CSV table of C-alpha atoms in Angstrom, one decimal:
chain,number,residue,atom,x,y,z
H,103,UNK,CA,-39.4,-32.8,-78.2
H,104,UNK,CA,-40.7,-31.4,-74.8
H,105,UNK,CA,-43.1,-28.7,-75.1
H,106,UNK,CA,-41.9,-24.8,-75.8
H,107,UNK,CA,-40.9,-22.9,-72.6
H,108,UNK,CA,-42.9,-20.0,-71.5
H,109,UNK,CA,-41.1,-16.8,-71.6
H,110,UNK,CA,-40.3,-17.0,-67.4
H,111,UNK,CA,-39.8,-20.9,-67.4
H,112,UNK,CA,-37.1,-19.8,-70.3
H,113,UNK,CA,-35.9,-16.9,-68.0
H,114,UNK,CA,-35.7,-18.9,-65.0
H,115,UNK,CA,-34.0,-21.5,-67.0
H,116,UNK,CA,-31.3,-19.7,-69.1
H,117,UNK,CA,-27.7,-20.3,-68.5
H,118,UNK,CA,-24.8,-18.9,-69.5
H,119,UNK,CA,-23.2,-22.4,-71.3
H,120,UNK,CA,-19.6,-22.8,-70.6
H,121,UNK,CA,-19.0,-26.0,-72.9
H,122,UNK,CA,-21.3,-27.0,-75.9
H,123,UNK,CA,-21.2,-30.6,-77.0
H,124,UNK,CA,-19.1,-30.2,-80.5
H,125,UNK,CA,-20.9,-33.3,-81.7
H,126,UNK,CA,-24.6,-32.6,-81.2
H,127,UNK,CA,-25.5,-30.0,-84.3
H,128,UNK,CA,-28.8,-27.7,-84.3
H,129,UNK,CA,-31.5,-29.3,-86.9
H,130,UNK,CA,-31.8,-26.9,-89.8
H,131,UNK,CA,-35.5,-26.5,-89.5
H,132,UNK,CA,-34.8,-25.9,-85.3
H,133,UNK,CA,-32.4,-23.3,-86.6
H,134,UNK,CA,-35.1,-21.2,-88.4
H,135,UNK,CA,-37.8,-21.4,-85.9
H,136,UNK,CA,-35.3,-19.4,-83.5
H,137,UNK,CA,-33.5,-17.3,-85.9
H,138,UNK,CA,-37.0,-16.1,-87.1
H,139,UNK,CA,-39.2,-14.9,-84.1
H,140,UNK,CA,-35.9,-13.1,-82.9
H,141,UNK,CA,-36.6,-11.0,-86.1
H,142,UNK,CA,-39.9,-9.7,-84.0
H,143,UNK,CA,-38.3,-7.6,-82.0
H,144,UNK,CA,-39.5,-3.6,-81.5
H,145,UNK,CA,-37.4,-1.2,-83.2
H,146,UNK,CA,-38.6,2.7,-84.0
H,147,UNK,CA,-40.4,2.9,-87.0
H,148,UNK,CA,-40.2,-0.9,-87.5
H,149,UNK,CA,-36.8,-0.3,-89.5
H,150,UNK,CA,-35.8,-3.9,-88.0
H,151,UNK,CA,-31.6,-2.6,-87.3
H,152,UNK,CA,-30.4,-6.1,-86.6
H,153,UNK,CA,-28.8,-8.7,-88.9
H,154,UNK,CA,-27.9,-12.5,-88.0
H,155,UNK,CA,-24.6,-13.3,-89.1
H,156,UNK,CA,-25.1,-17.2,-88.7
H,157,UNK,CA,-21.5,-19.1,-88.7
H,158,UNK,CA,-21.7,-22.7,-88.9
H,159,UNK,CA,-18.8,-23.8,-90.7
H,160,UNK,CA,-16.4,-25.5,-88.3
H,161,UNK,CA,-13.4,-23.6,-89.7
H,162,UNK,CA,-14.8,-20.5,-89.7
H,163,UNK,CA,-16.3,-21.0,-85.9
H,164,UNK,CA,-12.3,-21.3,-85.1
H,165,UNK,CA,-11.3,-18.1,-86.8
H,166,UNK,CA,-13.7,-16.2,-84.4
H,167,UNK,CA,-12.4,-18.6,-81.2
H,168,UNK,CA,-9.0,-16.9,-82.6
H,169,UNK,CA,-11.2,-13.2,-82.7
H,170,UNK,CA,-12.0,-14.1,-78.9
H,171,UNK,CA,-9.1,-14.7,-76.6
H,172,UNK,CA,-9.5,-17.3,-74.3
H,173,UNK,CA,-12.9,-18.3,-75.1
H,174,UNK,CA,-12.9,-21.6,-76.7
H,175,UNK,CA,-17.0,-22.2,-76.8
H,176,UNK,CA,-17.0,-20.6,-80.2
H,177,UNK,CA,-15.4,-24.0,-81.9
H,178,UNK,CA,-17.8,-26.3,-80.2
H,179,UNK,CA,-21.3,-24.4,-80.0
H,180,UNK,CA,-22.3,-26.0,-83.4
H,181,UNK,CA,-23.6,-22.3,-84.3
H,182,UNK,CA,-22.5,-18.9,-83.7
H,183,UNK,CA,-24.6,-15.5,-84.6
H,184,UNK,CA,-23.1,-12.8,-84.8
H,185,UNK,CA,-25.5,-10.2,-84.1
H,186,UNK,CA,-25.1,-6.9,-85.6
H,187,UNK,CA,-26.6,-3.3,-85.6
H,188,UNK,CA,-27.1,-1.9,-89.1
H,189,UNK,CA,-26.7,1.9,-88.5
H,190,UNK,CA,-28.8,3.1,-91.5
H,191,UNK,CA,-31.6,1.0,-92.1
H,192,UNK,CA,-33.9,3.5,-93.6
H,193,UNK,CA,-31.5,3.2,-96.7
H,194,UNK,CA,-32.4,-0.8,-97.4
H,195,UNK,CA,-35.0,-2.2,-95.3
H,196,UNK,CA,-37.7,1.5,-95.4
H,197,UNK,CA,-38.9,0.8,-99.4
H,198,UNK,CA,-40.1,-3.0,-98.7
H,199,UNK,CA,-42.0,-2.0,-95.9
H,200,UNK,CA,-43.6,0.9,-97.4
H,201,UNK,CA,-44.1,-1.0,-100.3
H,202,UNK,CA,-45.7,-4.2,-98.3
H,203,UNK,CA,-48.3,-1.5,-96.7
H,204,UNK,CA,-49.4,-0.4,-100.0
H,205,UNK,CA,-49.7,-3.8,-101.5
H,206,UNK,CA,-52.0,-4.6,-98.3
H,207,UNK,CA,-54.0,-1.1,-98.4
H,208,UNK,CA,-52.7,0.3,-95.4
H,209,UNK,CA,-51.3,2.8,-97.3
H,210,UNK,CA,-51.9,4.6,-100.8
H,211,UNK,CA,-49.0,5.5,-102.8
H,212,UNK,CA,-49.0,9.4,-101.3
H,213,UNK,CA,-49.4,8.4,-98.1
H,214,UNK,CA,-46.5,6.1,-98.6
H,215,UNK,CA,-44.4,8.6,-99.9
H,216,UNK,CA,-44.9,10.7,-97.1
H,217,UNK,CA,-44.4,8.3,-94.8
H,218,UNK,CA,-41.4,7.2,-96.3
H,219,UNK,CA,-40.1,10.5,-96.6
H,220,UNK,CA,-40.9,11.5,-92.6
H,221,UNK,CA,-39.4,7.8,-91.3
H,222,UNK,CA,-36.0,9.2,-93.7
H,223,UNK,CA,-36.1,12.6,-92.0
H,224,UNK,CA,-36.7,11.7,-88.8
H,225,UNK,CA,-34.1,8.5,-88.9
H,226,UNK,CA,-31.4,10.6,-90.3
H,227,UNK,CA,-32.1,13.3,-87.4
H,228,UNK,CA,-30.5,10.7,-85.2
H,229,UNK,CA,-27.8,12.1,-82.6
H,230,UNK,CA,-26.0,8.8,-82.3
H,231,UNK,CA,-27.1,6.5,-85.2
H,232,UNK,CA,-25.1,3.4,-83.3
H,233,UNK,CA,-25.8,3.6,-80.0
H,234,UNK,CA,-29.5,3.4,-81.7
H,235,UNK,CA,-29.1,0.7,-83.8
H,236,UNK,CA,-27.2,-1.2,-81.6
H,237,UNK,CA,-30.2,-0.7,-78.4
H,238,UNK,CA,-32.5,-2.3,-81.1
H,239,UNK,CA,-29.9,-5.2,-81.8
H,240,UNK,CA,-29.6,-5.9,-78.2
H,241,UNK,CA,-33.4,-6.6,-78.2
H,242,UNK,CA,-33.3,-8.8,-81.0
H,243,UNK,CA,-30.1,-10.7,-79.4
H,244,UNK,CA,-32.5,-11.6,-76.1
H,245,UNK,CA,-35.3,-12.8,-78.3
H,246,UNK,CA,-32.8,-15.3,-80.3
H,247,UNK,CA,-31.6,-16.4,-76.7
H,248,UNK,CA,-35.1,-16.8,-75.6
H,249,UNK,CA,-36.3,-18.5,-78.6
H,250,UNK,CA,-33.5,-20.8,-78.0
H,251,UNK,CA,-33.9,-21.9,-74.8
H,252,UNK,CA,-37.9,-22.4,-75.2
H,253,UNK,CA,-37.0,-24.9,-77.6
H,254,UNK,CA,-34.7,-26.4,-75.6
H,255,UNK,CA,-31.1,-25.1,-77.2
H,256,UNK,CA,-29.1,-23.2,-74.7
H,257,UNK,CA,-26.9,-20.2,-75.6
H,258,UNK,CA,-23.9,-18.1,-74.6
H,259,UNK,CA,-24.2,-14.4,-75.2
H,260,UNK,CA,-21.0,-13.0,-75.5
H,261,UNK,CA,-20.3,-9.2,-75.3
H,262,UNK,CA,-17.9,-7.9,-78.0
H,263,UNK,CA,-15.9,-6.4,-75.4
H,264,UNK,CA,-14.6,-9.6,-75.1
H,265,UNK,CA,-13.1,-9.9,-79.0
H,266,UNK,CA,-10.6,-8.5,-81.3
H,267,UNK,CA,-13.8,-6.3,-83.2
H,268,UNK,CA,-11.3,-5.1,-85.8
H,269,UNK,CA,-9.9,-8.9,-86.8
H,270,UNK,CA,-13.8,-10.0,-86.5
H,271,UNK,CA,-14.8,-7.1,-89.2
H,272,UNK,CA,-11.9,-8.0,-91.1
H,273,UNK,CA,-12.8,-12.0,-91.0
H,274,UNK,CA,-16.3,-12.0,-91.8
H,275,UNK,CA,-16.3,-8.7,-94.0
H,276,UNK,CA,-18.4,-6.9,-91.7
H,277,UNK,CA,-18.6,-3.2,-93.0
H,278,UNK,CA,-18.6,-0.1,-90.9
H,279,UNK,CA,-22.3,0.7,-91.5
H,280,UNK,CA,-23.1,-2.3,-88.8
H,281,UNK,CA,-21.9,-2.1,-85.3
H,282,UNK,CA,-21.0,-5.3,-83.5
H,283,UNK,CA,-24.4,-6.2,-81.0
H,284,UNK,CA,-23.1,-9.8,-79.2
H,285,UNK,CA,-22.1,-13.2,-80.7
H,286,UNK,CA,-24.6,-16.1,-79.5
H,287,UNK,CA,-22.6,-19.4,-79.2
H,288,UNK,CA,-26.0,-21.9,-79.6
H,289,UNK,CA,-26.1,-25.6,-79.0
H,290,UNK,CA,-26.4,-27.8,-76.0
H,291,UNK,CA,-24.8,-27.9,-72.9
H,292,UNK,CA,-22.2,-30.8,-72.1
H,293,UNK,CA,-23.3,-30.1,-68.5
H,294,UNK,CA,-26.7,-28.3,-67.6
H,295,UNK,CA,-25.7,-26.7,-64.4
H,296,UNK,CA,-28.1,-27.1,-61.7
H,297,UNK,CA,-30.8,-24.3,-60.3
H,298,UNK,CA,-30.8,-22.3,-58.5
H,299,UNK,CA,-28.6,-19.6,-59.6
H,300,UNK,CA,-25.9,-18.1,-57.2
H,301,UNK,CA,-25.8,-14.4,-57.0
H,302,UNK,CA,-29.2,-13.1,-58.4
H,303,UNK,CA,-29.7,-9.9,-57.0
H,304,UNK,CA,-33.5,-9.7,-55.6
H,305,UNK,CA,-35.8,-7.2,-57.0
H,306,UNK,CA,-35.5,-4.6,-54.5
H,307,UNK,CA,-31.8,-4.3,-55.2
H,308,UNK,CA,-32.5,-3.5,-58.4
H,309,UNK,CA,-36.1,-1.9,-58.6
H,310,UNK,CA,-36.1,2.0,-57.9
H,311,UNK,CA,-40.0,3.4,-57.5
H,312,UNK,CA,-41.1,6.6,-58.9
H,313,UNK,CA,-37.6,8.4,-58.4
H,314,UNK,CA,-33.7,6.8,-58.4
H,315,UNK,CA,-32.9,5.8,-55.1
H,316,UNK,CA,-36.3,5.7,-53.6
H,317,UNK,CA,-37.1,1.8,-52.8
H,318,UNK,CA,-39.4,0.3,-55.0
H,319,UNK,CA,-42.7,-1.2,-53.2
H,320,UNK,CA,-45.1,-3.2,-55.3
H,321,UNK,CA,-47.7,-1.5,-53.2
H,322,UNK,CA,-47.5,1.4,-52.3
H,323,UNK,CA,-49.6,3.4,-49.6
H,324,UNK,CA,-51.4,5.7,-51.8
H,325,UNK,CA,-51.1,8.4,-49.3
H,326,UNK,CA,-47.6,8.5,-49.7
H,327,UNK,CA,-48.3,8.9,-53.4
H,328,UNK,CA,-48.5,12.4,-54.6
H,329,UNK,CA,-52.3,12.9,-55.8
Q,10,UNK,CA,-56.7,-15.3,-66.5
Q,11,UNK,CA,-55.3,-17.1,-69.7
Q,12,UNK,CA,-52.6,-19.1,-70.4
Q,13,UNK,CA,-49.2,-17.7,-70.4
Q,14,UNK,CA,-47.5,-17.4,-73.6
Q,15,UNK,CA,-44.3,-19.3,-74.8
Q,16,UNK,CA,-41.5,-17.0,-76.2
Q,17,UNK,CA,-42.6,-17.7,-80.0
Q,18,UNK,CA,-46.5,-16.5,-79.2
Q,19,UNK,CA,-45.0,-13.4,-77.0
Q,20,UNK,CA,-43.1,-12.6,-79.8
Q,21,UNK,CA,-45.4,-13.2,-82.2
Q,22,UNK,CA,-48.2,-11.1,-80.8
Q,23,UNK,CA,-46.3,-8.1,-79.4
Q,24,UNK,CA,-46.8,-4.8,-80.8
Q,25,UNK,CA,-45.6,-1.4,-79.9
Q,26,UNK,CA,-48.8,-0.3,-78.0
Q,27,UNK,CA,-49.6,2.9,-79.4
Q,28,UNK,CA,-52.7,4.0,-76.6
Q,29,UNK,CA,-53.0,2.6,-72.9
Q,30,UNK,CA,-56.7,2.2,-71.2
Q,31,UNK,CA,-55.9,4.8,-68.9
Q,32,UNK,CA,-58.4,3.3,-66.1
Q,33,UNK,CA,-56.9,0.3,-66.2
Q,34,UNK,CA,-54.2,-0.4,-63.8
Q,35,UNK,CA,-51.8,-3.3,-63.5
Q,36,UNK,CA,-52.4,-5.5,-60.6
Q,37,UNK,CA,-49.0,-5.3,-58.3
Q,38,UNK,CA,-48.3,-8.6,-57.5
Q,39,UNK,CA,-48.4,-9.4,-61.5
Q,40,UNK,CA,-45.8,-6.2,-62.1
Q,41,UNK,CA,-43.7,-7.9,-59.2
Q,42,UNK,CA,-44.2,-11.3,-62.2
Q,43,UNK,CA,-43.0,-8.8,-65.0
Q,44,UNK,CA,-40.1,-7.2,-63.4
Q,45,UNK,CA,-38.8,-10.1,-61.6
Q,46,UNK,CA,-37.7,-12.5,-64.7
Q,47,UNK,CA,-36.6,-9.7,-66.3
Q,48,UNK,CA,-33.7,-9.4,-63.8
Q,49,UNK,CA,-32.8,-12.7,-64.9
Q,50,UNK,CA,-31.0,-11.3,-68.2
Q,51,UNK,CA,-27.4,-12.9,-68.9
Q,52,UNK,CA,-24.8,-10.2,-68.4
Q,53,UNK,CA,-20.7,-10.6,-68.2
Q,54,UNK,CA,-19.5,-11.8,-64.9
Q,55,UNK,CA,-23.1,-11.7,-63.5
Q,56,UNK,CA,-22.8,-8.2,-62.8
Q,57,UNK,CA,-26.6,-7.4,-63.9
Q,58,UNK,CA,-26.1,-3.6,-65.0
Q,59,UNK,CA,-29.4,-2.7,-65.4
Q,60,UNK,CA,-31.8,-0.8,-63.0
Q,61,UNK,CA,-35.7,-0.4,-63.6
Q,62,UNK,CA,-37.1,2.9,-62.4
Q,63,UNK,CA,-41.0,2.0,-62.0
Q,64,UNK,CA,-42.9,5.1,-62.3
Q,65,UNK,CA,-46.7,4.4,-61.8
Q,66,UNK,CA,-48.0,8.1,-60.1
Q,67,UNK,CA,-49.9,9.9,-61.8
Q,68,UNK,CA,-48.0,13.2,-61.9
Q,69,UNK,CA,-44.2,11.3,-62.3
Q,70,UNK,CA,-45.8,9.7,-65.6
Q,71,UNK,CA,-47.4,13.5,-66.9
Q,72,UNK,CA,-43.8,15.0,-66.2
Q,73,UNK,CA,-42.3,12.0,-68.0
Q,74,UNK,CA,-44.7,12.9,-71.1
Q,75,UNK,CA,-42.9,16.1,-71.0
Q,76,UNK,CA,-39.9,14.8,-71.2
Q,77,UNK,CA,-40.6,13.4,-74.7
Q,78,UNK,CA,-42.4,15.5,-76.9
Q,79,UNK,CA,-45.4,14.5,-78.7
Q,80,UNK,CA,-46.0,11.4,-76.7
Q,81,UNK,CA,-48.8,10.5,-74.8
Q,82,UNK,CA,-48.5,7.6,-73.9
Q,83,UNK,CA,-46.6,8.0,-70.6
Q,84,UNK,CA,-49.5,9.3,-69.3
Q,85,UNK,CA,-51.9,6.8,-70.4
Q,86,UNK,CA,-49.8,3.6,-69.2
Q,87,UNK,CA,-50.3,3.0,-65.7
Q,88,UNK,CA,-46.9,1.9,-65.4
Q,89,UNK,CA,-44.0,3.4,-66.9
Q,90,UNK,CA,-40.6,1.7,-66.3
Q,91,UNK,CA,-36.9,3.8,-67.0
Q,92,UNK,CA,-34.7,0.5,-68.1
Q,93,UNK,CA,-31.4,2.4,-66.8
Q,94,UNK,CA,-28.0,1.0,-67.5
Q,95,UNK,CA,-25.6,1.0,-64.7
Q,96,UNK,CA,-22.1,2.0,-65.6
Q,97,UNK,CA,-20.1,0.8,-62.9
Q,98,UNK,CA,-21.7,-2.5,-61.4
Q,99,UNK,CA,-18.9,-3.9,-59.6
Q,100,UNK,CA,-18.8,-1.2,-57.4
Q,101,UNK,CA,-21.6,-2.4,-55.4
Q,102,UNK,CA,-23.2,-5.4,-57.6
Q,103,UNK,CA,-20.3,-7.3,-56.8
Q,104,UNK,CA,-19.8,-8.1,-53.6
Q,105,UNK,CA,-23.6,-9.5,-52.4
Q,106,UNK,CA,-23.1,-11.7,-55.4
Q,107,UNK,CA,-19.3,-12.6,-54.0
Q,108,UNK,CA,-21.1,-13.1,-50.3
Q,109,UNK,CA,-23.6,-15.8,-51.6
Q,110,UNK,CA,-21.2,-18.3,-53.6
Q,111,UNK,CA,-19.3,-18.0,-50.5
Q,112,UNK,CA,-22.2,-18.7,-48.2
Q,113,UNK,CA,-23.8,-21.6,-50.8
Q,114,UNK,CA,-20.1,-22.9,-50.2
Q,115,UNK,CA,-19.3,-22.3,-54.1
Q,116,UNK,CA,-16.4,-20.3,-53.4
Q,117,UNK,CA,-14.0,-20.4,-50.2
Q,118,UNK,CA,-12.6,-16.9,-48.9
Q,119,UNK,CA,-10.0,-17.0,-50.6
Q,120,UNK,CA,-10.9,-17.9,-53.9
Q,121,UNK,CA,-14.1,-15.3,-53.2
Q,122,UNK,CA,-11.2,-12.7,-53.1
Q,123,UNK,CA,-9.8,-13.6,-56.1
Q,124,UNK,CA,-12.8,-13.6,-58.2
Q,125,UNK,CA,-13.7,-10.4,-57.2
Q,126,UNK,CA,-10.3,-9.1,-57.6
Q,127,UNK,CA,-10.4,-10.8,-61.1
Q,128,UNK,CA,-13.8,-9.9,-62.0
Q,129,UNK,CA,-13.1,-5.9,-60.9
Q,130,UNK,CA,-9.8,-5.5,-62.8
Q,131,UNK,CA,-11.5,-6.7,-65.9
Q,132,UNK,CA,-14.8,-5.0,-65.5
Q,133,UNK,CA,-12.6,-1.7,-65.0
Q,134,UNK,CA,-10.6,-2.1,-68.2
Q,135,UNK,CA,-13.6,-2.1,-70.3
Q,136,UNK,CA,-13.0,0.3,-73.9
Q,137,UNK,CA,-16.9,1.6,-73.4
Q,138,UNK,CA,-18.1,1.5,-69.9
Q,139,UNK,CA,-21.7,3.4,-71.1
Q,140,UNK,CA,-22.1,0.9,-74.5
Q,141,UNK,CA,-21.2,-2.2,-72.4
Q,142,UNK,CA,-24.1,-1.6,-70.0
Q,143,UNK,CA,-26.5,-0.3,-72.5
Q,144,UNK,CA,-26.1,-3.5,-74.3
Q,145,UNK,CA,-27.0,-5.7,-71.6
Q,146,UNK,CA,-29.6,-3.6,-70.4
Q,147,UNK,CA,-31.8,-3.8,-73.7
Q,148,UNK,CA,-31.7,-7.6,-73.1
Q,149,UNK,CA,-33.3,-7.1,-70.1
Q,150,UNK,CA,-35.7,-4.5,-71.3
Q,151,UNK,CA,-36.0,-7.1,-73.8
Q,152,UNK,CA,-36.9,-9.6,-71.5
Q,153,UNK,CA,-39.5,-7.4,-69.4
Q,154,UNK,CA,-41.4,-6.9,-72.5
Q,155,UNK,CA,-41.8,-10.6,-73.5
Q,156,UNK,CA,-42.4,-11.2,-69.9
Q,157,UNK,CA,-45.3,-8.8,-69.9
Q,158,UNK,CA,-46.5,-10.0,-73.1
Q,159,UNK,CA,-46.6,-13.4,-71.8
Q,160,UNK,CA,-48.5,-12.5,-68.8
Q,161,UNK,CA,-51.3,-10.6,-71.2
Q,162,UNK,CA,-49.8,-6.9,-70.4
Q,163,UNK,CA,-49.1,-4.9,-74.0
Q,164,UNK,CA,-46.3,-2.3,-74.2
Q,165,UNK,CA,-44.6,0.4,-75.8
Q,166,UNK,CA,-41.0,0.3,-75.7
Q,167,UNK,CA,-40.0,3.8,-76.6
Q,168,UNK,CA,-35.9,4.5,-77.9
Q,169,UNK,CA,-34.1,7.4,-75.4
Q,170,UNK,CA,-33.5,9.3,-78.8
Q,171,UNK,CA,-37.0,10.3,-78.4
Q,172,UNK,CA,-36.8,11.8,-75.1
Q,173,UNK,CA,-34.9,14.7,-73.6
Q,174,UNK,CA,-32.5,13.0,-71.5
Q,175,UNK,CA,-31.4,16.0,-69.8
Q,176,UNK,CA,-35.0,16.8,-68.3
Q,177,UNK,CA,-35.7,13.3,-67.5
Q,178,UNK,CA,-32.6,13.0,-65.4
Q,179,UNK,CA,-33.3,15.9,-63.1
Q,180,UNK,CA,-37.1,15.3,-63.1
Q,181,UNK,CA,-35.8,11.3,-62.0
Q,182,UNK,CA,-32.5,12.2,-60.4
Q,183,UNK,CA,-30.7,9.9,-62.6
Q,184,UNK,CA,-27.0,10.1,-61.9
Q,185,UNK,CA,-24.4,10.2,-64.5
Q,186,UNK,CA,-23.1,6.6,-63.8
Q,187,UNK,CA,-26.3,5.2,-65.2
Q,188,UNK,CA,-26.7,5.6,-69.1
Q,189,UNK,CA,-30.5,5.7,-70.1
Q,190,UNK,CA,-31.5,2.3,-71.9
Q,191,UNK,CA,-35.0,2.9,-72.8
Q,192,UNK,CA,-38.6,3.5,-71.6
Q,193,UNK,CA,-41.1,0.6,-71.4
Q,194,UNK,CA,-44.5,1.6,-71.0
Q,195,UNK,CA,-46.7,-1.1,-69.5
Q,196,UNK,CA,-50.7,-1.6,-69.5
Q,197,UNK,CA,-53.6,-3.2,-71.8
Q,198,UNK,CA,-54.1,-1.6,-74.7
Q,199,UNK,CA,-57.2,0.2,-76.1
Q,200,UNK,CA,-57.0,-1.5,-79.1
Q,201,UNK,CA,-55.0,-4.9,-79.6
Q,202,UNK,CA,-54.2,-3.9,-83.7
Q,203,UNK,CA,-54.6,-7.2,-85.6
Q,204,UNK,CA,-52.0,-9.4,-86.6
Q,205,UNK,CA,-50.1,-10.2,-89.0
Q,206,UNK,CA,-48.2,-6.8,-88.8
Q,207,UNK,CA,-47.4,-5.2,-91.7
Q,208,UNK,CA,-43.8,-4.9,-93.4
Q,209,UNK,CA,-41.8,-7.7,-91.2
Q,210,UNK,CA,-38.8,-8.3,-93.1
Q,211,UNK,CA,-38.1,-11.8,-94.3
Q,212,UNK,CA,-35.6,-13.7,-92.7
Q,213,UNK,CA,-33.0,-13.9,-96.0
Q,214,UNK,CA,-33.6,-10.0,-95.4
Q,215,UNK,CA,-32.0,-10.2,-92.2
Q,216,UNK,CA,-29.4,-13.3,-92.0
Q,217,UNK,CA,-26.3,-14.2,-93.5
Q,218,UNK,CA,-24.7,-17.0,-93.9
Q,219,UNK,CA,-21.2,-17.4,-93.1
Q,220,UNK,CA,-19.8,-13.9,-94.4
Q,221,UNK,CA,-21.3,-10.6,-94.5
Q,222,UNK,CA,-23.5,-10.3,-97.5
Q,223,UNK,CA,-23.6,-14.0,-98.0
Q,224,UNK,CA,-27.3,-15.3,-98.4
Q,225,UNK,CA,-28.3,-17.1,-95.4
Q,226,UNK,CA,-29.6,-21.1,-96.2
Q,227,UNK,CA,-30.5,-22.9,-93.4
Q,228,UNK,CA,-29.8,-26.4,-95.6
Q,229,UNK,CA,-26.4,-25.5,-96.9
Q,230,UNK,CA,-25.0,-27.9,-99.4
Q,231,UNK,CA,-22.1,-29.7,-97.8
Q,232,UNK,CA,-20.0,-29.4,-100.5
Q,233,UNK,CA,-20.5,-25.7,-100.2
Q,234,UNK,CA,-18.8,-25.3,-97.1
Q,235,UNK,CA,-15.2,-25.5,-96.4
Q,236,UNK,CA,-13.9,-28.5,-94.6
């Protein structure tokens, strides 16, 4: 295969894929290498808030089509994540980590304890646990998409606002403790739509610098700066 | 300067940055490389909700450490970006976007008046104006970190729970239509902590196969699967 993308060649290249080819599946081992550095993502803590629910099973990939009205990528994108936002990590995925420090020596078994028992208290401080976990999700999502397209599978991110998110839960048996991120349709493209892409607002319509409003300038006179 | 990364080594090396050289500034036309892919995040309709407020002054950045108790690192990062989600895009996202497909010749008048009609009625009957931009604003804070990383920039992505939102909107003059996505702080770090990095989850930790609480195997046995 062609050599991995860099992170702006897979930026520049990323498209949103209308139609997957239904015929063309992901290699197993192709599947892994981009399910697992999306895993790498930063979350607070390191509690890791995200879980892949990976749907290849064609009969299952036409339940969620029927979950998502009037999107029909879902059937042929030979795989479909749905990414979720666990809301209470710390309960799960806190004692293997701890433990995995101690094992290495980072941490004796007080200090673990402690730091266990702070990560807990400050976790379940949280204002809005989803809105959290789903933030850290959302970062995990853009890694899997970016992972993709480096090794040269392009994606559809689809925002749940777009789905039935009660059917979905009910479907795939997704419990209220997880919040729905995206679904990534993943596969490749019946058509790869040519660069460049219309509409990309230029950095200046986007950028503020130093207060919202104020016009971002890569570089600034420093006397305009304050000292 | 070195080679820049593919998505796997970004994500592989990145680390939440815990102390900035302070004395060590990023070089503008390399932020303008940071910032500018990151724009290139997939969002519904092309609407690109997200903002970056780039904070690099002195001062801005010791008032932004005040704005989120018992971190320093604002200060110490020579840039500072606010990842801002924008509420209401198609309010004035929409229409340069309309004006190029019509100037590129994608779209005729017409049509460029129905698609924004279209696009508008749906993006005004979203459920969750505020969770719909956050989410596609992490991508592209996701995106600006692996872009940075890539380029040989560390950073600290810092969670809004962490800050006083209140302050940091009237220190910023952030408006109410934009929802606060994150913090990113930008720079080289003192130290670069060795990999690997302790307490990653495995990935049967983190995917599922087919149904919630299903074990994830990337070789399923055909006979396994449904039809």
């Amino acid at each position: 295969m062609a050599r991995e993308l860099t992170v702006a060649e897979a930026l520049e290249s990323r498209r949103t894929t209308p139609r997957f080819d239904p015929d063309r599946p992901i290699d197993p081992a192709l599947l892994v290498r981009i399910l697992e550095p999306a895993t790498r993502s930063p979350s607070e803590r390191n509690l890791q808030p995200w879980r892949f629910l990976v749907v290849r099973d064609r009969a299952n990939r036409e339940r969620l089509n029927r979950c998502a009205q009037g999107l029909s990528r879902f059937a042929e994108a030979p795989v479909v994540v749905i990414v979720l936002a666990y809301l209470h990590p710390q309960r799960t995925h806190l004692q293997p980590i701890v433990d995995e420090m101690v094992d290495r020596g980072i941490l004796n078994a007080n200090e673990a304890r402690a730091f266990a028992g702070r990560t807990r208290s400050r976790i379940d401080r949280r204002a809005d646990p989803e809105s959290w976990a789903v933030r850290a999700a959302m970062t995990s999502a853009m890694a899997l998409v970016l992972a993709a397209e480096s090794l040269g599978v392009q994606s559809a991110l689809v925002d749940p606002e777009r789905l039935d998110p009660d059917r979905l839960r009910r479907e795939f048996g997704v419990p209220d403790d997880h919040a729905l991120g995206c679904l990534i349709a993943l596969g490749y493209a019946v058509d790869r739509r040519p660069p460049p892409f219309p509409g990309r607002l230029p950095i200046d319509a986007v950028c503020f610098g130093e207060h919202f409003g104020r016009p971002f300038d890569a570089n600034p006179d420093a006397e305009e700066r304050s000292p």
